[in-house]
Amino acid sequence: MKEKALEAAKKIVAPSTSSRKEFSEKWEKISAEGTNLLSSRPDYEKLIGKGNQQMAKDNNRNFPRFMESLFSDYIPEVFLETVLWVFRAYRSHGFQTTYWPANLNLWVDLLKKELSPNAFEEIEPFYNWIIVNIPIFAKLTDETIAEF
């Protein structure tokens, strides 16, 4: 299961310098808008768990910073292990697995709106990879969380 996700991550190509630069220039605006949209959902507290508003806000600021760094030096193993760490950490604080598709789909919509078509085409596969593999991440982290 984990190997399947890693093999798919290895097929993703790092974005060009111009796409990385464009992402770097726009991620703060996208992050702020995404945070506002997510927090206005009626099911927001159910998605993130009681009392986790600041953690969700921090995630929406730290996530694009990680992606920015990943785009500059793309290592699929680092991508996979970091996403798994995030799933474990956030789920242990009460975030539901439904949080990720809700948030990531917002990100994809905002990236499509804010980035040039070329930059979006190069960056979207990273977000799509996470979305597509959410069931794998949930299963793998279910096993880890159960151990504790």
CSV table of C-alpha atoms in Angstrom, one decimal:
chain,number,residue,atom,x,y,z
A,1,MET,CA,0.0,0.0,0.0
A,2,LYS,CA,2.7,2.5,1.0
A,3,GLU,CA,4.8,1.3,-1.9
A,4,LYS,CA,1.9,2.1,-4.3
A,5,ALA,CA,1.7,5.6,-3.0
A,6,LEU,CA,5.5,6.0,-3.3
A,7,GLU,CA,5.6,4.7,-6.9
A,8,ALA,CA,2.9,7.3,-7.8
A,9,ALA,CA,4.9,10.0,-6.1
A,10,LYS,CA,8.0,9.1,-8.1
A,11,LYS,CA,6.1,9.8,-11.3
A,12,ILE,CA,5.5,13.5,-10.3
A,13,VAL,CA,7.8,15.9,-11.9
A,14,ALA,CA,9.2,18.9,-9.9
A,15,PRO,CA,7.7,22.2,-11.1
A,16,SER,CA,9.9,24.5,-13.3
A,17,THR,CA,11.6,27.5,-11.7
A,18,SER,CA,9.0,29.9,-13.1
A,19,SER,CA,6.2,27.9,-11.6
A,20,ARG,CA,7.9,27.6,-8.2
A,21,LYS,CA,8.5,31.4,-8.2
A,22,GLU,CA,4.9,32.0,-9.1
A,23,PHE,CA,3.7,29.7,-6.3
A,24,SER,CA,6.1,31.4,-3.9
A,25,GLU,CA,4.7,34.8,-4.8
A,26,LYS,CA,1.0,33.7,-4.3
A,27,TRP,CA,0.8,31.1,-1.6
A,28,GLU,CA,0.2,33.6,1.2
A,29,LYS,CA,-2.9,35.0,-0.5
A,30,ILE,CA,-4.1,31.5,-1.3
A,31,SER,CA,-3.5,30.3,2.3
A,32,ALA,CA,-5.4,33.2,3.8
A,33,GLU,CA,-8.3,32.8,1.4
A,34,GLY,CA,-8.3,29.0,1.9
A,35,THR,CA,-8.3,29.4,5.7
A,36,ASN,CA,-11.3,31.8,5.5
A,37,LEU,CA,-13.3,29.5,3.2
A,38,LEU,CA,-12.6,26.4,5.3
A,39,SER,CA,-13.4,28.1,8.6
A,40,SER,CA,-16.7,29.4,7.2
A,41,ARG,CA,-18.0,25.8,6.6
A,42,PRO,CA,-20.8,24.8,8.9
A,43,ASP,CA,-19.0,21.5,9.5
A,44,TYR,CA,-15.6,23.1,10.3
A,45,GLU,CA,-15.4,22.1,13.9
A,46,LYS,CA,-16.4,18.5,13.0
A,47,LEU,CA,-13.6,18.4,10.4
A,48,ILE,CA,-10.8,19.7,12.7
A,49,GLY,CA,-12.0,18.6,16.1
A,50,LYS,CA,-13.0,20.8,19.1
A,51,GLY,CA,-10.5,23.6,19.9
A,52,ASN,CA,-8.2,23.0,16.9
A,53,GLN,CA,-8.9,26.3,15.1
A,54,GLN,CA,-5.4,27.6,15.6
A,55,MET,CA,-3.8,24.3,14.6
A,56,ALA,CA,-5.9,24.3,11.3
A,57,LYS,CA,-4.9,27.9,10.7
A,58,ASP,CA,-1.2,27.1,11.3
A,59,ASN,CA,-1.5,24.0,9.0
A,60,ASN,CA,-2.7,26.2,6.2
A,61,ARG,CA,0.4,28.5,6.6
A,62,ASN,CA,2.9,25.7,7.1
A,63,PHE,CA,1.6,23.4,4.3
A,64,PRO,CA,2.5,25.8,1.4
A,65,ARG,CA,5.9,26.5,3.0
A,66,PHE,CA,6.6,22.8,3.0
A,67,MET,CA,5.4,22.5,-0.6
A,68,GLU,CA,7.5,25.4,-1.6
A,69,SER,CA,10.6,23.7,-0.2
A,70,LEU,CA,9.5,20.3,-1.7
A,71,PHE,CA,9.2,21.9,-5.2
A,72,SER,CA,12.8,23.2,-5.0
A,73,ASP,CA,14.2,19.8,-4.1
A,74,TYR,CA,11.7,17.1,-4.8
A,75,ILE,CA,12.3,13.8,-3.1
A,76,PRO,CA,9.3,11.5,-3.3
A,77,GLU,CA,10.2,9.6,-0.1
A,78,VAL,CA,10.2,12.9,1.8
A,79,PHE,CA,6.9,13.9,0.4
A,80,LEU,CA,5.3,10.6,1.4
A,81,GLU,CA,6.8,10.4,4.9
A,82,THR,CA,5.9,14.0,5.6
A,83,VAL,CA,2.3,13.5,4.6
A,84,LEU,CA,2.1,10.4,6.7
A,85,TRP,CA,3.6,12.3,9.7
A,86,VAL,CA,1.0,15.1,9.2
A,87,PHE,CA,-1.9,12.6,9.0
A,88,ARG,CA,-0.7,10.9,12.2
A,89,ALA,CA,-0.1,14.1,14.1
A,90,TYR,CA,-3.3,15.9,13.1
A,91,ARG,CA,-5.5,12.9,13.5
A,92,SER,CA,-4.1,12.3,17.0
A,93,HIS,CA,-5.4,15.9,17.8
A,94,GLY,CA,-8.9,15.1,16.5
A,95,PHE,CA,-8.8,16.1,12.9
A,96,GLN,CA,-11.0,13.8,10.8
A,97,THR,CA,-9.9,12.2,7.6
A,98,THR,CA,-12.5,14.2,5.8
A,99,TYR,CA,-10.5,17.4,6.7
A,100,TRP,CA,-8.0,16.7,4.0
A,101,PRO,CA,-10.3,16.4,0.9
A,102,ALA,CA,-12.2,19.4,2.2
A,103,ASN,CA,-9.1,21.5,2.6
A,104,LEU,CA,-7.1,20.2,-0.4
A,105,ASN,CA,-10.0,20.6,-2.8
A,106,LEU,CA,-10.2,24.3,-1.7
A,107,TRP,CA,-6.5,24.6,-2.4
A,108,VAL,CA,-6.8,23.1,-5.8
A,109,ASP,CA,-9.6,25.5,-6.7
A,110,LEU,CA,-7.7,28.5,-5.4
A,111,LEU,CA,-4.5,27.4,-7.2
A,112,LYS,CA,-6.4,27.1,-10.4
A,113,LYS,CA,-7.8,30.5,-9.9
A,114,GLU,CA,-4.6,32.3,-8.8
A,115,LEU,CA,-1.8,30.6,-10.8
A,116,SER,CA,-1.1,30.7,-14.5
A,117,PRO,CA,-2.3,27.7,-16.5
A,118,ASN,CA,1.2,26.4,-16.8
A,119,ALA,CA,2.1,26.8,-13.1
A,120,PHE,CA,-1.2,25.1,-12.2
A,121,GLU,CA,-0.5,22.2,-14.5
A,122,GLU,CA,2.9,21.7,-12.9
A,123,ILE,CA,1.8,22.1,-9.3
A,124,GLU,CA,-1.6,20.5,-9.2
A,125,PRO,CA,-0.2,16.9,-9.5
A,126,PHE,CA,1.3,17.2,-6.0
A,127,TYR,CA,-2.1,18.1,-4.5
A,128,ASN,CA,-3.9,15.5,-6.6
A,129,TRP,CA,-1.5,12.9,-5.4
A,130,ILE,CA,-2.4,13.6,-1.8
A,131,ILE,CA,-6.1,13.7,-2.5
A,132,VAL,CA,-6.0,10.4,-4.4
A,133,ASN,CA,-4.0,8.7,-1.7
A,134,ILE,CA,-6.0,9.9,1.3
A,135,PRO,CA,-7.5,6.3,1.8
A,136,ILE,CA,-4.0,4.9,1.9
A,137,PHE,CA,-2.8,7.6,4.3
A,138,ALA,CA,-5.8,7.0,6.6
A,139,LYS,CA,-5.3,3.2,6.6
A,140,LEU,CA,-1.6,3.5,7.3
A,141,THR,CA,-2.1,6.0,10.1
A,142,ASP,CA,-5.0,4.0,11.5
A,143,GLU,CA,-2.5,1.2,12.1
A,144,THR,CA,0.0,3.6,13.7
A,145,ILE,CA,-2.5,5.4,15.9
A,146,ALA,CA,-3.9,2.0,17.1
A,147,GLU,CA,-0.4,1.0,18.3
A,148,PHE,CA,-0.4,4.0,20.7
